[in-house]
Amino acid sequence: MQSGLGDLDELYQEVLLDHYRNPRNTDRLEEPASEVDAVNPFCGDEIHMQLGMDGERVAKISVSGQGCSISQATGSLLTEIVEGKTPDEARALRELFRGLMMGEDLTDDQLDELEDSVALQGVRRFPVRIKCALLSWSALSDALDKVAPAG
Ligand code: ZN
C-alpha cells in the first residue's frame, strides 16, 4: 500500500455513497426524446434512462433504477456531466470514462471533464464491477442513438 492513497479512496467512497443514497436527476420526463432500459445480468443492476433534447443538446436527463451502489452512483454522476452536452460530446465523455475503467492514462484535462465521476476510478481494481460502472454509460449510448432527429 502506498501511503496517502487510502485517504483518496475514502474521499471517493463518500462521493459514491452520497450519489447512491441521494441520486440526482431521477424525476421522470414527461416527453422524453428517447428512453432505454439497461440491465447488467452479472449483478442484477437495472437502469432506466430518459433524454430530453433541446435542439442539438441534451437538455434533461433522467436516470433511475436499482442495483448495487456502483451502478446506481454511476448513473447519478453521469447525469451531472452529460446535461447540456451535444451527443458527440456525450459520446466523447463515455470514451473517457471507459478509458478510466480500463486503466488508461488520462490527462488532467480529461480527468477534469469527468468531474466527480473520477471517483469511480478505484472500480478498475475490481474487474467484475466494471460492468456495473459501465451500465449507465452504455445506456446513454443507446439512448443517444434512439433520439429522433429534430424537426
Ligand atoms: Zn452492480
Tab-separated table of C-alpha atoms and ligand atoms in Angstrom:
chain	number	residue	atom	x	y	z
A	1	MET	CA	0.000	0.000	0.000
A	2	GLN	CA	1.264	3.438	-0.874
A	3	SER	CA	0.661	5.980	1.817
A	4	GLY	CA	-1.892	8.652	1.004
A	5	LEU	CA	-3.956	6.613	-1.416
A	6	GLY	CA	-6.116	5.384	1.423
A	7	ASP	CA	-7.328	8.894	2.134
A	8	LEU	CA	-8.117	9.464	-1.515
A	9	ASP	CA	-10.189	6.310	-1.673
A	10	GLU	CA	-12.106	7.391	1.374
A	11	LEU	CA	-12.988	10.694	-0.249
A	12	TYR	CA	-14.107	8.872	-3.389
A	13	GLN	CA	-16.184	6.471	-1.342
A	14	GLU	CA	-18.001	9.402	0.200
A	15	VAL	CA	-18.829	10.786	-3.243
A	16	LEU	CA	-20.154	7.408	-4.373
A	17	LEU	CA	-22.224	6.822	-1.257
A	18	ASP	CA	-23.672	10.302	-1.490
A	19	HIS	CA	-24.808	9.708	-5.065
A	20	TYR	CA	-26.083	6.233	-4.192
A	21	ARG	CA	-28.165	7.482	-1.268
A	22	ASN	CA	-29.260	10.742	-2.896
A	23	PRO	CA	-29.287	10.113	-6.628
A	24	ARG	CA	-29.556	13.249	-8.791
A	25	ASN	CA	-31.944	13.755	-11.702
A	26	THR	CA	-34.289	10.850	-11.029
A	27	ASP	CA	-37.524	12.649	-11.977
A	28	ARG	CA	-39.194	11.085	-14.984
A	29	LEU	CA	-39.503	13.279	-18.055
A	30	GLU	CA	-42.969	13.763	-19.487
A	31	GLU	CA	-41.981	13.736	-23.131
A	32	PRO	CA	-38.524	12.215	-23.476
A	33	ALA	CA	-36.821	12.313	-26.869
A	34	SER	CA	-35.682	8.791	-26.124
A	35	GLU	CA	-35.598	6.290	-23.306
A	36	VAL	CA	-33.897	2.982	-22.709
A	37	ASP	CA	-33.706	0.218	-20.142
A	38	ALA	CA	-30.375	-1.425	-19.481
A	39	VAL	CA	-29.630	-4.485	-17.394
A	40	ASN	CA	-26.401	-5.935	-16.079
A	41	PRO	CA	-27.286	-9.588	-15.509
A	42	PHE	CA	-23.991	-10.300	-13.764
A	43	CYS	CA	-25.019	-8.166	-10.823
A	44	GLY	CA	-28.746	-7.622	-11.257
A	45	ASP	CA	-28.343	-3.899	-11.906
A	46	GLU	CA	-31.099	-2.070	-13.757
A	47	ILE	CA	-31.024	1.420	-15.242
A	48	HIS	CA	-33.853	3.362	-16.822
A	49	MET	CA	-32.677	6.430	-18.709
A	50	GLN	CA	-34.574	9.206	-20.442
A	51	LEU	CA	-33.184	12.034	-22.534
A	52	GLY	CA	-34.829	15.346	-23.247
A	53	MET	CA	-33.296	17.266	-26.130
A	54	ASP	CA	-33.207	20.981	-26.799
A	55	GLY	CA	-32.038	21.298	-30.373
A	56	GLU	CA	-28.614	19.708	-30.533
A	57	ARG	CA	-28.118	19.419	-26.810
A	58	VAL	CA	-29.171	17.118	-24.000
A	59	ALA	CA	-31.384	19.485	-22.044
A	60	LYS	CA	-32.568	16.981	-19.464
A	61	ILE	CA	-31.532	13.551	-18.450
A	62	SER	CA	-33.292	11.259	-16.037
A	63	VAL	CA	-31.767	8.106	-14.566
A	64	SER	CA	-33.458	5.756	-12.171
A	65	GLY	CA	-33.038	2.106	-11.370
A	66	GLN	CA	-31.989	-0.410	-8.827
A	67	GLY	CA	-28.914	-2.435	-8.110
A	68	CYS	CA	-25.544	-2.133	-6.473
A	69	SER	CA	-24.112	1.132	-5.221
A	70	ILE	CA	-21.586	1.366	-8.050
A	71	SER	CA	-24.193	1.030	-10.804
A	72	GLN	CA	-26.594	3.494	-9.232
A	73	ALA	CA	-23.970	6.053	-8.225
A	74	THR	CA	-22.506	5.967	-11.736
A	75	GLY	CA	-25.915	6.746	-13.220
A	76	SER	CA	-26.378	9.703	-10.924
A	77	LEU	CA	-22.864	11.020	-11.532
A	78	LEU	CA	-23.348	10.653	-15.271
A	79	THR	CA	-26.358	12.958	-15.284
A	80	GLU	CA	-24.268	15.766	-13.836
A	81	ILE	CA	-21.765	15.859	-16.684
A	82	VAL	CA	-23.985	14.918	-19.620
A	83	GLU	CA	-26.638	17.581	-19.207
A	84	GLY	CA	-26.056	20.417	-21.663
A	85	LYS	CA	-23.764	18.362	-23.888
A	86	THR	CA	-24.231	17.550	-27.569
A	87	PRO	CA	-24.481	13.845	-28.458
A	88	ASP	CA	-20.908	13.925	-29.786
A	89	GLU	CA	-19.635	15.497	-26.584
A	90	ALA	CA	-21.560	12.960	-24.515
A	91	ARG	CA	-20.086	10.091	-26.525
A	92	ALA	CA	-16.609	11.542	-26.045
A	93	LEU	CA	-17.233	11.552	-22.281
A	94	ARG	CA	-18.236	7.917	-22.498
A	95	GLU	CA	-14.930	7.096	-24.176
A	96	LEU	CA	-13.062	8.942	-21.439
A	97	PHE	CA	-14.977	7.089	-18.752
A	98	ARG	CA	-14.320	3.768	-20.435
A	99	GLY	CA	-10.632	4.663	-20.588
A	100	LEU	CA	-10.720	5.417	-16.880
A	101	MET	CA	-12.215	1.980	-16.205
A	102	MET	CA	-9.700	0.251	-18.463
A	103	GLY	CA	-6.787	1.832	-16.650
A	104	GLU	CA	-5.719	4.151	-19.464
A	105	ASP	CA	-3.663	7.173	-18.522
A	106	LEU	CA	-5.902	10.206	-18.853
A	107	THR	CA	-4.568	13.741	-18.864
A	108	ASP	CA	-5.524	16.164	-16.124
A	109	ASP	CA	-7.813	17.949	-18.594
A	110	GLN	CA	-9.574	14.696	-19.406
A	111	LEU	CA	-10.000	13.888	-15.734
A	112	ASP	CA	-11.456	17.368	-15.230
A	113	GLU	CA	-14.047	16.679	-17.909
A	114	LEU	CA	-15.252	13.654	-15.977
A	115	GLU	CA	-15.664	15.781	-12.849
A	116	ASP	CA	-16.860	13.731	-9.858
A	117	SER	CA	-17.111	10.594	-11.986
A	118	VAL	CA	-13.369	10.140	-11.413
A	119	ALA	CA	-14.472	8.893	-8.003
A	120	LEU	CA	-15.179	5.606	-9.768
A	121	GLN	CA	-11.601	5.037	-10.869
A	122	GLY	CA	-10.988	2.662	-7.962
A	123	VAL	CA	-13.516	0.294	-9.548
A	124	ARG	CA	-10.948	-0.708	-12.166
A	125	ARG	CA	-9.213	-2.768	-9.499
A	126	PHE	CA	-12.306	-4.990	-9.405
A	127	PRO	CA	-12.849	-6.187	-12.993
A	128	VAL	CA	-16.165	-7.848	-12.198
A	129	ARG	CA	-17.569	-4.491	-11.074
A	130	ILE	CA	-16.521	-2.585	-14.182
A	131	LYS	CA	-19.705	-3.775	-15.888
A	132	CYS	CA	-21.672	-2.133	-13.078
A	133	ALA	CA	-19.929	1.177	-13.719
A	134	LEU	CA	-20.285	1.000	-17.500
A	135	LEU	CA	-24.005	0.108	-17.470
A	136	SER	CA	-25.308	3.678	-17.402
A	137	TRP	CA	-22.790	4.797	-19.984
A	138	SER	CA	-23.836	2.101	-22.395
A	139	ALA	CA	-27.480	3.052	-21.722
A	140	LEU	CA	-26.546	6.614	-22.615
A	141	SER	CA	-25.030	5.499	-25.889
A	142	ASP	CA	-28.203	3.578	-26.760
A	143	ALA	CA	-30.408	6.484	-25.717
A	144	LEU	CA	-28.417	8.894	-27.900
A	145	ASP	CA	-28.744	6.524	-30.848
A	146	LYS	CA	-32.512	6.473	-30.389
A	147	VAL	CA	-33.023	10.229	-30.245
A	148	ALA	CA	-35.350	11.151	-33.050
A	149	PRO	CA	-33.851	13.697	-35.435
A	150	ALA	CA	-35.093	17.180	-34.622
A	151	GLY	CA	-37.764	18.660	-36.847
B	1	ZN	ZN	-23.556	-3.949	-9.893
